Structures are given as C-alpha cells and as structure tokens.
Short mmCIF file of C-alpha atoms in Angstrom, two decimals:
data_model
loop_
_atom_site.label_atom_id
_atom_site.label_comp_id
_atom_site.label_asym_id
_atom_site.label_seq_id
_atom_site.Cartn_x
_atom_site.Cartn_y
_atom_site.Cartn_z
CA MET A 427 0.09 0.21 0.34
CA ASP A 428 1.31 3.91 -0.83
CA ASP A 429 1.89 5.80 1.42
CA PRO A 430 -1.04 7.58 3.20
CA PRO A 431 -1.47 11.22 2.96
CA TRP A 432 -0.18 12.21 6.70
CA MET A 433 2.75 10.04 6.10
CA SER A 434 6.02 11.75 4.18
CA SER A 435 7.51 10.26 0.71
CA SER A 436 10.40 7.83 0.99
CA SER A 437 12.44 11.02 -0.06
CA GLY A 438 11.03 13.04 2.71
CA PRO A 439 12.09 14.66 6.19
CA LEU A 440 10.68 11.28 7.68
CA THR A 441 12.94 9.17 6.08
CA GLU A 442 16.05 11.66 6.90
CA GLU A 443 14.73 11.23 10.64
CA LEU A 444 14.51 7.02 10.91
CA GLN A 445 18.27 7.27 9.33
CA TRP A 446 21.50 8.08 10.54
CA SER A 447 25.12 9.18 9.20
CA ILE A 448 26.81 5.24 9.81
CA CYS A 449 24.79 2.76 8.05
CA LEU A 450 22.57 5.74 5.93
CA ASP A 451 19.53 3.50 6.38
CA VAL A 452 16.34 3.57 7.99
CA PHE A 453 16.90 2.06 11.83
CA THR A 454 17.14 -1.54 12.93
CA ASP A 455 16.29 -2.16 16.53
CA PRO A 456 16.54 1.92 16.94
CA VAL A 457 18.57 2.84 20.78
CA SER A 458 18.92 5.66 22.41
CA THR A 459 21.68 7.10 24.07
CA PRO A 460 21.86 9.49 26.94
CA CYS A 461 22.16 12.37 25.10
CA GLY A 462 19.34 11.85 23.40
CA HIS A 463 20.27 10.65 19.70
CA ASN A 464 19.45 7.46 18.25
CA PHE A 465 21.02 4.75 16.12
CA CYS A 466 20.75 1.37 15.45
CA LYS A 467 21.84 -1.17 18.16
CA THR A 468 24.11 -3.13 16.25
CA CYS A 469 26.12 -0.28 14.40
CA LEU A 470 26.36 1.30 17.42
CA ASN A 471 27.89 -1.36 19.10
CA LYS A 472 30.33 -2.43 16.36
CA CYS A 473 31.31 1.45 16.71
CA TRP A 474 32.12 1.45 20.28
CA ASP A 475 33.64 -2.34 20.23
CA ASN A 476 36.15 -1.05 17.02
CA SER A 477 36.87 2.21 20.00
CA GLN A 478 38.93 2.80 22.87
CA THR A 479 36.17 5.42 24.21
CA CYS A 480 32.46 4.95 23.96
CA ASN A 481 31.29 8.68 22.56
CA CYS A 482 27.93 9.58 20.64
CA PRO A 483 28.85 9.54 16.77
CA TYR A 484 26.87 12.79 16.49
CA CYS A 485 27.59 15.09 18.84
CA LYS A 486 30.78 13.24 20.20
CA GLU A 487 29.83 13.14 23.79
CA THR A 488 31.80 11.12 25.67
CA PHE A 489 30.52 8.93 28.36
CA LYS A 490 32.61 7.30 31.47
CA HIS A 491 30.85 3.81 31.57
CA ARG A 492 29.35 2.35 28.17
CA PRO A 493 25.88 2.78 28.65
CA ASP A 494 23.23 -0.35 28.96
CA LEU A 495 21.24 0.21 25.25
CA LYS A 496 17.77 -0.36 25.43
CA ILE A 497 15.67 -0.50 22.60
CA ASN A 498 13.41 2.83 22.15
CA THR A 499 10.43 0.88 21.74
CA THR A 500 8.36 4.09 20.57
CA LEU A 501 10.72 4.65 18.07
CA ARG A 502 10.88 1.15 16.53
CA GLU A 503 6.86 1.15 16.05
CA ILE A 504 7.19 4.06 13.83
CA VAL A 505 10.03 2.80 11.80
CA ASP A 506 8.42 -0.89 11.64
CA HIS A 507 4.92 1.49 10.59
CA TYR A 508 7.29 3.09 8.03
CA LYS A 509 8.69 0.05 6.48
CA LYS A 510 5.53 -1.06 5.79
CA LYS A 511 4.03 1.64 4.31
CA SER A 512 7.16 2.89 2.31
CA PRO A 513 8.38 0.02 -0.15
CA GLU A 514 11.93 0.21 -1.31
CA LYS A 515 10.63 1.38 -4.92
CA LYS A 516 7.54 2.84 -5.33
CA ALA A 517 6.12 2.57 -8.77
CA GLU A 518 5.00 5.24 -10.66
CA VAL A 519 1.28 6.23 -10.46
CA LEU A 520 -0.01 6.87 -13.85
CA CYS A 521 -3.41 8.81 -14.97
CA ASP A 522 -6.48 6.76 -15.22
CA VAL A 523 -7.93 8.93 -17.65
CA CYS A 524 -5.01 9.14 -20.47
CA GLU A 525 -5.72 6.51 -23.37
CA GLU A 526 -2.71 6.07 -25.66
CA ARG A 527 0.19 7.50 -23.61
CA LYS A 528 -0.54 7.22 -20.03
CA LEU A 529 1.06 10.57 -18.42
CA LYS A 530 2.66 10.66 -14.78
CA ALA A 531 -0.35 11.44 -12.17
CA LEU A 532 -0.10 15.15 -10.26
CA LYS A 533 -3.18 14.12 -8.07
CA SER A 534 -5.54 11.55 -6.79
CA CYS A 535 -8.93 11.91 -6.16
CA LEU A 536 -10.56 10.28 -3.16
CA VAL A 537 -14.26 10.97 -4.27
CA CYS A 538 -13.71 9.63 -8.43
CA GLN A 539 -11.49 7.19 -7.00
CA SER A 540 -9.01 8.37 -9.82
CA SER A 541 -5.97 9.83 -10.31
CA TYR A 542 -5.19 12.33 -12.69
CA CYS A 543 -2.56 14.23 -14.73
CA GLU A 544 -1.78 17.69 -15.11
CA THR A 545 -4.31 17.86 -17.91
CA HIS A 546 -7.16 16.14 -16.64
CA LEU A 547 -6.68 17.45 -13.18
CA GLU A 548 -7.89 20.92 -14.86
CA ARG A 549 -11.81 20.14 -14.14
CA HIS A 550 -11.43 19.60 -10.46
CA LEU A 551 -9.65 22.78 -10.21
CA ARG A 552 -12.25 24.67 -12.00
CA VAL A 553 -15.81 23.11 -11.41
CA ALA A 554 -17.48 24.31 -8.57
CA GLY A 555 -18.75 20.86 -7.62
CA LEU A 556 -15.69 18.89 -8.29
CA LYS A 557 -13.40 21.88 -6.44
CA LYS A 558 -15.03 20.16 -2.92
CA HIS A 559 -13.30 16.60 -4.03
CA LYS A 560 -10.42 15.59 -1.85
CA LEU A 561 -7.42 15.68 -3.64
CA ILE A 562 -4.44 13.82 -2.22
CA ASN A 563 -0.70 13.04 -3.49
CA PRO A 564 -1.23 10.82 -6.47
CA VAL A 565 -1.35 6.90 -4.99
CA ARG A 566 -2.25 3.06 -6.74
CA ASN A 567 -4.37 2.11 -3.57
CA LEU A 568 -7.11 4.35 -3.62
CA GLU A 569 -9.15 1.86 -1.77
CA ASP A 570 -7.12 2.08 1.19
CA TYR A 571 -7.95 5.62 1.46
CA ILE A 572 -11.64 5.08 1.53
CA CYS A 573 -14.01 3.96 4.39
CA GLN A 574 -15.02 0.47 3.84
CA LYS A 575 -18.03 0.71 5.92
CA HIS A 576 -19.35 4.08 4.53
CA GLU A 577 -17.25 4.18 1.57
CA ARG A 578 -16.16 7.36 2.15
CA PRO A 579 -12.53 9.55 2.37
CA LEU A 580 -10.34 8.42 5.26
CA GLU A 581 -9.63 12.26 6.38
CA LEU A 582 -10.15 12.18 10.17
CA PHE A 583 -7.74 10.85 13.35
CA CYS A 584 -9.70 10.05 16.19
CA ARG A 585 -7.35 10.95 18.98
CA ASP A 586 -9.22 8.41 21.37
CA ASP A 587 -9.17 5.38 19.55
CA GLN A 588 -6.25 6.20 17.44
CA THR A 589 -7.48 5.23 14.15
CA ILE A 590 -8.34 6.99 10.77
CA VAL A 591 -11.73 7.66 10.14
CA CYS A 592 -14.40 9.58 7.58
CA LEU A 593 -16.89 11.85 8.56
CA SER A 594 -19.44 9.46 8.46
CA CYS A 595 -17.54 7.55 11.35
CA THR A 596 -18.14 10.74 13.85
CA ASP A 597 -21.83 10.17 13.60
CA GLY A 598 -21.78 6.12 14.36
CA ASP A 599 -19.09 4.62 16.42
CA HIS A 600 -16.88 7.47 16.71
CA LYS A 601 -19.40 10.01 17.68
CA ASN A 602 -18.42 12.60 20.46
CA HIS A 603 -14.75 11.27 19.91
CA ASN A 604 -11.81 13.64 20.02
CA THR A 605 -11.08 14.06 16.19
CA VAL A 606 -8.78 15.96 14.19
CA SER A 607 -8.10 16.62 10.29
CA LEU A 608 -5.43 14.56 8.63
CA GLU A 609 -4.10 17.93 8.01
CA GLU A 610 -3.85 18.88 11.55
CA THR A 611 -2.83 15.52 12.53
CA GLN A 612 0.85 16.22 9.92
CA LEU A 613 1.07 19.22 11.54
CA MET A 614 0.91 17.76 14.74
CA ILE A 615 3.40 15.37 13.93
CA GLN A 616 5.81 18.33 12.79
CA ASP A 617 5.23 20.23 15.83
CA THR A 618 5.85 16.88 18.25
CA GLN A 619 8.80 16.29 16.03
CA GLN A 620 9.76 20.13 16.82
CA MET A 621 8.95 19.53 20.46
CA ILE A 622 11.46 16.28 20.16
CA GLN A 623 14.13 18.74 18.77
CA ASP A 624 13.42 21.52 21.43
CA ARG A 625 13.94 18.68 24.05
CA ILE A 626 16.80 17.71 22.86
CA LYS A 627 18.28 20.72 22.55
CA LYS A 628 17.14 21.54 26.05
CA ILE A 629 18.86 18.85 27.26
CA GLN A 630 22.13 19.55 25.67
CA ASP A 631 22.01 23.06 27.22
CA VAL A 632 21.24 21.60 30.51
CA LYS A 633 24.04 19.83 30.27
CA HIS A 634 26.23 22.44 29.02
CA SER A 635 25.21 24.74 32.05
CA ALA A 636 25.92 21.62 34.25
CA GLU A 637 29.51 21.29 32.65
CA VAL A 638 29.65 25.46 33.42
CA ARG A 639 28.56 24.92 36.94
CA LYS A 640 30.90 22.28 37.73
CA ILE A 641 33.68 23.96 36.00
CA ASN A 642 32.95 26.83 38.15
CA THR A 643 32.04 25.11 41.30
CA GLU A 644 35.65 23.20 40.97
CA ARG A 645 37.47 26.92 40.23
CA GLU A 646 35.70 28.43 43.12
CA LYS A 647 36.25 25.14 45.57
CA ALA A 648 39.93 25.50 44.74
CA ALA A 649 39.63 29.29 45.87
CA ARG A 650 38.27 29.00 49.08
CA VAL A 651 40.71 25.96 49.47
CA GLU A 652 43.66 28.24 48.85
CA LEU A 653 41.57 31.29 50.91
CA PHE A 654 41.52 28.79 54.06
CA THR A 655 45.04 28.01 53.31
CA ASP A 656 46.34 30.98 53.79
CA LEU A 657 43.97 32.41 56.71
CA ILE A 658 45.17 29.10 58.39
CA ARG A 659 48.74 30.26 57.78
CA SER A 660 47.43 33.91 59.10
CA ILE A 661 46.50 32.53 61.97
CA GLU A 662 49.47 30.28 62.64
CA ARG A 663 52.10 33.03 62.09
CA CYS A 664 49.63 35.19 64.55
CA GLN A 665 49.82 32.78 66.82
CA THR A 666 53.57 32.32 66.64
CA GLU A 667 54.11 35.91 66.91
CA LEU A 668 51.84 36.48 69.98
CA LEU A 669 53.64 33.48 71.58
CA GLU A 670 57.06 35.07 70.98
CA MET A 671 56.05 38.71 72.16
CA MET A 672 54.93 36.74 75.41
CA GLU A 673 57.56 35.13 75.84
CA GLU A 674 59.47 38.38 75.30
CA GLN A 675 57.13 39.68 77.69
CA GLN A 676 57.98 37.36 80.23
CA LYS A 677 61.31 37.21 80.12
CA ALA A 678 61.19 41.13 80.70
CA ALA A 679 59.02 40.96 83.33
CA GLU A 680 61.26 38.20 85.05
CA LYS A 681 64.39 40.29 84.66
CA GLN A 682 62.64 43.18 86.10
CA GLU A 683 61.43 40.95 89.15
CA GLU A 684 65.15 39.79 89.69
CA GLU A 685 66.59 43.31 89.76
CA LEU A 686 63.65 44.34 91.99
CA ILE A 687 64.70 41.46 94.41
CA GLU A 688 67.94 42.37 94.03
CA GLU A 689 67.51 45.86 95.07
CA LEU A 690 65.02 45.28 98.02
CA GLU A 691 67.50 42.58 99.35
CA GLN A 692 70.22 45.29 98.95
CA GLU A 693 68.32 47.91 101.02
CA ILE A 694 67.17 45.28 103.68
CA THR A 695 70.78 44.63 104.37
CA GLU A 696 71.64 48.34 104.62
CA LEU A 697 68.06 48.73 107.36
CA LYS A 698 69.56 46.06 109.14
CA MET A 699 73.19 47.61 109.76
CA ARG A 700 71.47 50.84 110.21
CA ASN A 701 68.89 48.91 112.59
CA THR A 702 72.06 47.49 114.59
CA GLU A 703 74.12 51.12 114.50
CA LEU A 704 70.89 52.69 116.05
CA GLU A 705 70.62 49.93 118.91
CA GLN A 706 74.36 50.95 120.16
CA LEU A 707 73.53 54.56 120.43
CA SER A 708 70.29 54.17 122.04
CA HIS A 709 72.04 53.43 125.26
CA THR A 710 73.29 56.68 125.36
CA GLU A 711 71.72 59.47 127.65
CA ASP A 712 72.62 62.35 125.29
CA HIS A 713 69.21 62.15 123.29
CA LEU A 714 69.49 65.23 121.43
CA HIS A 715 72.82 63.87 120.20
CA LEU A 716 71.22 60.53 119.15
CA LEU A 717 68.65 62.55 116.98
CA GLN A 718 71.74 64.18 115.32
CA ILE A 719 73.40 60.89 114.90
CA TYR A 720 69.98 59.09 113.55
CA SER A 721 69.15 62.48 111.53
CA SER A 722 72.88 61.90 109.79
CA LEU A 723 72.41 58.15 109.08
CA CYS A 724 69.05 58.92 107.60
CA SER A 725 70.55 61.50 105.04
CA SER A 726 73.43 59.36 104.13
CA ARG A 727 71.61 56.30 102.76
CA ASN A 728 68.32 56.84 100.35
CA THR A 729 65.67 54.53 100.28
CA ARG A 730 62.90 53.91 97.48
CA ASN A 731 58.90 54.31 98.21
CA TRP A 732 58.36 50.72 97.48
CA SER A 733 54.73 51.27 97.73
CA GLU A 734 55.10 53.28 94.39
CA ILE A 735 56.70 50.78 92.45
CA SER A 736 54.47 47.28 90.87
CA VAL A 737 55.16 44.90 88.41
CA LYS A 738 52.94 45.81 85.43
CA THR A 739 52.01 43.00 83.13
CA ASP A 740 50.45 43.75 79.42
CA GLU A 741 46.68 42.38 79.42
CA SER A 742 46.03 43.97 75.92
CA LEU A 743 48.77 42.34 74.13
CA GLU A 744 46.31 39.20 73.24
CA ARG A 745 43.68 41.80 72.37
CA ARG A 746 46.40 43.45 69.90
CA ALA A 747 47.08 40.66 68.53
CA LEU A 748 43.44 39.13 67.79
CA THR A 749 42.81 42.42 66.78
CA LYS A 750 45.62 42.69 64.28
CA LEU A 751 44.58 39.07 62.85
CA GLN A 752 41.26 39.95 63.12
CA ASP A 753 41.88 42.83 60.09
CA SER A 754 44.31 40.81 58.35
CA LEU A 755 41.51 37.88 57.73
CA GLN A 756 39.11 40.40 56.92
CA GLU A 757 41.76 41.81 54.67
CA LYS A 758 42.18 38.69 53.02
CA LEU A 759 38.41 37.66 52.55
CA THR A 760 37.22 41.08 51.27
CA LEU A 761 40.69 40.55 48.51
CA THR A 762 38.96 37.09 47.82
CA GLU A 763 35.59 38.64 47.03
CA LEU A 764 37.33 41.48 44.79
CA LYS A 765 39.06 38.60 43.11
CA ARG A 766 35.70 36.70 42.44
CA ILE A 767 33.83 39.72 41.45
CA GLN A 768 36.18 41.23 39.27
CA GLN A 769 35.67 39.10 36.68
CA TYR A 770 32.17 41.03 36.01
CA ALA A 771 33.93 44.01 35.00
CA VAL A 772 32.04 45.86 32.18
CA ASP A 773 33.51 48.55 29.66
CA VAL A 774 31.98 51.85 31.05
CA THR A 775 31.82 54.79 29.00
CA LEU A 776 30.26 58.01 30.10
CA ASP A 777 27.05 59.46 27.86
CA PRO A 778 27.01 62.59 26.99
CA ASP A 779 23.29 63.50 26.25
CA THR A 780 23.26 62.75 29.97
CA ALA A 781 25.94 65.11 31.06
CA HIS A 782 25.03 68.43 33.18
CA PRO A 783 26.13 71.49 30.84
CA ALA A 784 28.62 72.51 33.20
CA LEU A 785 30.57 69.04 33.13
CA LEU A 786 33.59 68.40 30.79
CA LEU A 787 33.88 64.49 29.53
CA SER A 788 37.25 63.48 27.90
CA ASP A 789 37.14 62.35 24.21
CA ASP A 790 36.93 58.85 25.01
CA GLY A 791 34.14 59.06 27.35
CA LYS A 792 36.36 57.88 30.51
CA GLU A 793 37.13 61.32 32.60
CA VAL A 794 34.76 63.67 33.86
CA ARG A 795 35.31 67.02 35.65
CA HIS A 796 33.30 70.30 36.55
CA GLY A 797 33.98 73.24 34.25
CA ASP A 798 32.41 76.12 35.83
CA ILE A 799 31.09 77.42 33.03
CA ARG A 800 27.74 75.78 31.62
CA GLN A 801 27.99 75.19 28.22
CA LYS A 802 25.16 75.62 25.58
CA LEU A 803 23.80 72.37 25.18
CA PRO A 804 20.51 70.84 24.10
CA ASP A 805 18.17 70.48 27.07
CA ASN A 806 17.12 67.03 26.08
CA PRO A 807 14.88 64.71 28.40
CA GLU A 808 17.81 62.70 29.31
CA ARG A 809 20.12 65.55 30.47
CA PHE A 810 20.28 66.72 34.09
CA ASP A 811 20.00 70.34 34.52
CA ARG A 812 20.40 70.98 38.48
CA TYR A 813 23.64 68.73 39.70
CA SER A 814 26.70 67.48 37.96
CA ASN A 815 25.52 64.12 37.37
CA VAL A 816 26.19 62.09 34.30
CA LEU A 817 25.17 58.58 33.86
CA GLY A 818 26.89 55.30 31.95
CA LYS A 819 26.14 54.98 28.38
CA GLU A 820 24.96 51.23 28.62
CA GLY A 821 22.26 50.00 30.67
CA PHE A 822 21.53 46.63 32.74
CA SER A 823 18.77 44.79 33.37
CA SER A 824 20.21 41.55 34.40
CA GLY A 825 23.07 39.55 35.55
CA ARG A 826 26.43 40.83 37.41
CA PHE A 827 28.47 43.83 36.70
CA TYR A 828 31.58 45.49 38.09
CA PHE A 829 33.66 48.93 37.07
CA GLU A 830 36.16 50.95 39.25
CA VAL A 831 36.60 54.67 39.21
CA GLN A 832 39.59 56.80 40.69
CA VAL A 833 38.81 59.42 42.78
CA LYS A 834 42.18 60.68 44.05
CA GLY A 835 43.18 64.01 44.87
CA LYS A 836 39.19 64.97 45.14
CA THR A 837 37.36 66.37 48.06
CA GLU A 838 34.35 65.23 46.86
CA TRP A 839 32.24 63.18 44.86
CA THR A 840 29.69 60.42 44.33
CA LEU A 841 29.26 56.87 42.38
CA GLY A 842 26.99 54.24 42.62
CA VAL A 843 24.44 53.28 40.13
CA ALA A 844 20.93 54.66 39.27
CA ARG A 845 17.43 53.44 37.74
CA GLU A 846 16.55 54.82 34.34
CA SER A 847 13.69 56.60 35.17
CA ILE A 848 15.10 58.91 37.99
CA ASN A 849 14.38 62.21 37.86
CA ARG A 850 16.68 64.00 35.68
CA LYS A 851 15.10 67.92 36.03
CA GLY A 852 15.50 70.41 39.05
CA GLU A 853 15.40 68.58 43.24
CA ILE A 854 17.29 65.29 43.41
CA THR A 855 17.53 63.58 46.66
CA LEU A 856 20.04 60.51 46.16
CA SER A 857 18.47 57.56 48.15
CA PRO A 858 17.10 53.82 47.11
CA SER A 859 13.56 55.22 47.53
CA ASN A 860 14.44 57.36 44.71
CA GLY A 861 16.20 55.06 42.53
CA HIS A 862 19.79 55.79 43.08
CA TRP A 863 22.36 53.41 45.48
CA THR A 864 25.43 55.58 45.99
CA VAL A 865 28.13 56.30 48.27
CA GLY A 866 30.20 59.48 48.19
CA LEU A 867 33.26 62.00 50.23
CA ARG A 868 32.22 65.34 51.30
CA ASN A 869 34.10 68.15 52.87
CA GLU A 870 37.64 65.61 52.56
CA ASN A 871 36.85 63.35 54.68
CA GLU A 872 33.38 62.77 55.36
CA TYR A 873 32.22 59.50 53.80
CA LYS A 874 28.39 58.85 53.21
CA ALA A 875 26.12 55.62 51.68
CA CYS A 876 23.22 57.45 50.45
CA ALA A 877 20.96 55.61 52.08
CA ASP A 878 17.25 55.86 53.74
CA PRO A 879 18.28 57.69 56.43
CA PRO A 880 22.49 58.15 55.14
CA VAL A 881 24.90 56.30 56.81
CA SER A 882 28.26 57.38 57.68
CA LEU A 883 31.14 55.37 56.68
CA CYS A 884 34.46 54.72 58.89
CA VAL A 885 37.36 54.17 55.92
CA ARG A 886 40.57 53.22 57.60
CA VAL A 887 41.94 54.59 54.82
CA LYS A 888 41.40 57.36 52.18
CA PRO A 889 40.26 55.32 49.37
CA GLN A 890 42.13 56.12 45.64
CA ARG A 891 40.04 53.93 43.54
CA VAL A 892 36.92 52.91 44.66
CA GLY A 893 34.94 49.78 42.89
CA VAL A 894 30.89 48.81 42.28
CA PHE A 895 29.61 45.63 41.90
CA VAL A 896 26.18 44.81 40.98
CA ASP A 897 24.12 41.57 41.33
CA TYR A 898 20.95 42.52 39.63
CA GLU A 899 18.94 38.96 40.86
CA GLU A 900 20.19 39.22 44.58
CA GLY A 901 19.55 43.04 44.84
CA LEU A 902 22.69 43.65 46.10
CA VAL A 903 24.97 47.11 45.13
CA SER A 904 28.51 47.08 47.06
CA PHE A 905 31.37 49.24 47.38
CA TYR A 906 34.88 48.46 47.84
CA ASP A 907 38.05 50.41 48.35
CA VAL A 908 40.19 48.38 45.81
CA GLU A 909 43.75 49.68 46.85
CA SER A 910 43.15 48.69 50.64
CA SER A 911 41.06 45.34 49.51
CA SER A 912 38.22 46.64 51.73
CA HIS A 913 34.55 46.44 51.71
CA LEU A 914 33.00 50.35 51.99
CA TYR A 915 29.07 49.78 51.85
CA SER A 916 26.60 47.26 50.45
CA PHE A 917 22.78 47.63 49.81
CA THR A 918 21.25 44.33 50.19
CA ASP A 919 17.62 43.17 49.32
CA GLN A 920 17.07 45.79 46.82
CA SER A 921 14.13 45.21 44.08
CA PHE A 922 15.40 46.47 40.65
CA THR A 923 13.22 46.85 38.00
CA GLY A 924 13.93 48.43 34.33
CA LYS A 925 17.56 49.13 33.69
CA LEU A 926 20.64 50.27 35.89
CA TYR A 927 23.04 52.94 34.43
CA PRO A 928 26.52 53.68 36.22
CA TYR A 929 25.89 56.79 37.61
CA PHE A 930 29.07 59.73 38.73
CA ASN A 931 28.69 63.23 40.08
CA PRO A 932 32.43 64.92 40.46
CA PHE A 933 30.94 68.12 42.15
CA PRO A 934 32.11 71.58 41.66
CA ASN A 935 35.85 72.58 41.59
CA ASN A 936 35.72 74.16 45.24
CA GLY A 937 38.28 76.96 44.16
CA GLY A 938 41.00 74.48 42.09
CA LYS A 939 40.53 72.35 45.62
CA ASN A 940 38.14 69.53 43.67
CA SER A 941 39.60 70.04 40.17
CA THR A 942 40.76 66.34 39.52
CA PRO A 943 38.36 64.46 37.38
CA LEU A 944 36.72 61.16 38.35
CA ILE A 945 38.12 58.75 35.84
CA ILE A 946 37.03 55.20 34.79
CA THR A 947 40.03 52.84 35.05
CA PRO A 948 40.74 49.55 33.52
CA VAL A 949 40.22 46.89 36.28
CA LYS A 950 43.40 45.12 37.35
CA HIS A 951 42.56 41.72 38.74
CA ASN A 952 44.19 41.62 41.70
#
C-alpha cells in the first residue's frame, strides 16, 4: 500500500529522521544514547567495539561507562510502520484518464477514486462541484484511503481510538470522540518532532550549564581552599608571633623582678646595718646627740618608696594580636571577594547626552570633571539640569557587573548606579527609594552611603580607587576600596526594575581644591 497522505514520502524529511550517519539506512532495533541521539543497536555496538572510548557518533559526547542500550520501542514502532507503508521503490502512478500514452499523475481524487495528470486534473480545479473533492498526492491503492464501511474518504484521525476514520464515522462508532483532520495530524507530527528537537536541545543546554557550573564550582572550591589555607597560615603566624611576644614579655618581667628583688635585698641589708647602729647608740643618755646621729644616718642612705613600685603585666597584648589578626583576615576575605567579582568587569563609557552642561567629558568618555562654565547644550529629557550628574551609556537589566573609578585627589564625589527612570530635572534626593544606590565623599573626609537615612562610613585610609559591584537578581550593590582591599558599604535586598546605569557626580571645583576628574579605570585583577 502506498503512503497515506499523513505520512512523508520515502524521499521526505521522515526518512531522514529515521536514518543515521553510519549505515545510512532506516533504523534497525533503534536505541537512544544518554545524550538523546538515536542509532541502530548493532551499528552502535560495532562502533564502540572498535573504539577505545564510548562517545556519541553524532555530538561526540564521551561517556565514562558504556551505556546499557535499551531498544527505543516507540521509535521502533514508527520505523516498522514506515517500512510497511514505504516499499523500497514506489511504482509510478499514472493518469487513469489518459488513453494512448498515459502521463504521470499529479493528484488522486478520493471521491472519484481516480488519479489525474496535469491536463485531466484541470476540471477538478475549475468546476465548482469538483473543487469540493478531496485531492491527495497520487497513489495506486485508492481503496486504502476509503472507509470500507461508509465508502467515504478517510480524512479524520480519532485521538480516542488512535485510528483513521471518515466523516460518517463521527456520527456512529466515533460519535463525540476527539477527532482532527489529517492535515492537522501532519502538523501535530511536525510539532511533535519540533518539540522533540527542542527538548533534545534543552537537554544539551542543561548538560552544558551543568558542565559550566561544575567547572565554576571546582574553580570556586580551589579558590576557597587557597583562601582558607592562607587564613590558616595567617592564624598560625599570628599565634607564633603572639607566643614570641608573650615569651619576650615574660623574660622582660622576670628580669625586672630579679632586679627589684636584688635592690630590695640590698636595702634590707642596709636597713639591718642601720638598725644595729641605732641599737648601739640607743644606750646613750644624750638624746639630742642620738637624734643628730639618726638624722645623719638617714640622710646618708636613700631608700625608695616601694609602695609606688609594682610589676605590671600587659593584658592588652592578646587583644592587640587578635585585632591585628582580625584585620588581616578581613583584608584577605575582601581581597578574595574582589577577585571573584572582578571577573564581572564591564567597559563603562560616559553618556554625553545625560551630562549636566557644566561637566567636561574626555574624548574617550572615561573622565569627567566640573568646568564651572555652563555650556550651551540641547536640553533633552535625558540631561541633568541642576546637579552635575552624568550616567554611563550602557544600562544593565540582569546579571552582574563591576567597574572601578579613580577618586584620587578629590575632596567631594558621588558614585554608584541609578535607575533609568530617575528624575533628571530640578531637585534630586539621592536614595534607593528614588532610584539611586550611591556612596560619596563630602568636605574632604566625610564618607557617606546615600541610604534611607544616610549612613556615615568609617574608612581606615582614604580611598584612591572605588569598585562598584551589582548583582541584579540578588538586589545587591556593593562598594569597595580597591587599593586597601576593604569593603565600604553594601545595599542589600533591593528590588530592581528596568535598567540600571552607572552614576557619577564629580562635584564643583571648589576653587581648584576639587578640580581632579573622576576617571573610569581598567580593572586590574588582584
């Protein structure tokens, strides 16, 4: 029996789907690999028997252990059905109307039960009554396409009974069943095939993501091992230094104690001698003379006021050592964190269309300073008109990004990120509720985070280069002093909407004290 209209021809896409690249034939005992590709069981086993590794001949994915191949029963049923419907060489269908030299049929009519060449098909395309007839690709066995019960074309597919029926069948045995046209069935097959391909692609994407995650996890694990190894060494070094300091302190205390004891013993000896002399003089009856001699003895020998002498112990030694260790550990942790987030560095360039008219931007868009004189620039909606702000050209609406800005030599500045929808005109209050996440310097040494309310920041050293990191999905904006590897401030648990843009304000020059520009610098990985 020739292919029914809902099946592809032997030269169509279905044949290609049921073949594979080794034997170039329709599948025999099809099996599926873990990566989702299908092959003949025998051919695949031969392929693996002749190879030192087991990998997919199609996508080259390597399997650590040889998979236990199971027959794909669904695919085998499709192949068996296709083989039954598709003889190796189909006989050419000829026109039933041609008399002398029969031409090749172009279409077959299920109503007329005849096949027609291009010439004799013309009436079916022109006559109104014939236009309603069901035409299909030419087939020899038209009776197979006719319902034997109702003698009407088989043009519907019953989903409930998984069989092909005619229109009259839906008024009888298949009444109220879920039926669709064969054209829809073909579309369903195509959709299903596309769904299969989409899912195979999804599997590949998931596996790729798993591999990437595995690589990243291994990298992170190695970094953490290195970090904690370094921390352990720092603790051990701190312990050694503390013990050495305690030992030196103990030796110094012991030496001081020995010297004090020696001095005390010497004074005791002297006091005993004095006491002996006084006892000898005490027998005289000339008390005035006795007092004169006693005064002379006391003035000739100086004794210390031992009530003011004590042996002190430095109880703050351990506290100082722990504080030093804490600072060292914090620096190492922040340095490790910086190394991690610096991989998300992006190229930031200033957007001149947003710059306040008094700002001067470098030609490469990496520097901005206040020019004191307001330039004549178009007052477009994006431009700030009151405060000396400027945004970066590119916005970010997902993922993570990081950039660094040199603030060396400035007495005032503000850095961070801002929502695209922020107010550009008139009065602006920097705060997360208004779409700004920033930190800044005021009056040379007052560092603040522009939160709700503002937070004063305590910095150990004056930052020279500030790093800004954003994790959009986590709602995180963090600021770092890059040079000292210290954390300045973080906005956490934020809810971002729309694009976020890098935000800069170099502030007025203040008589030349603040004329140094803000400079977007390339990220140097620590």
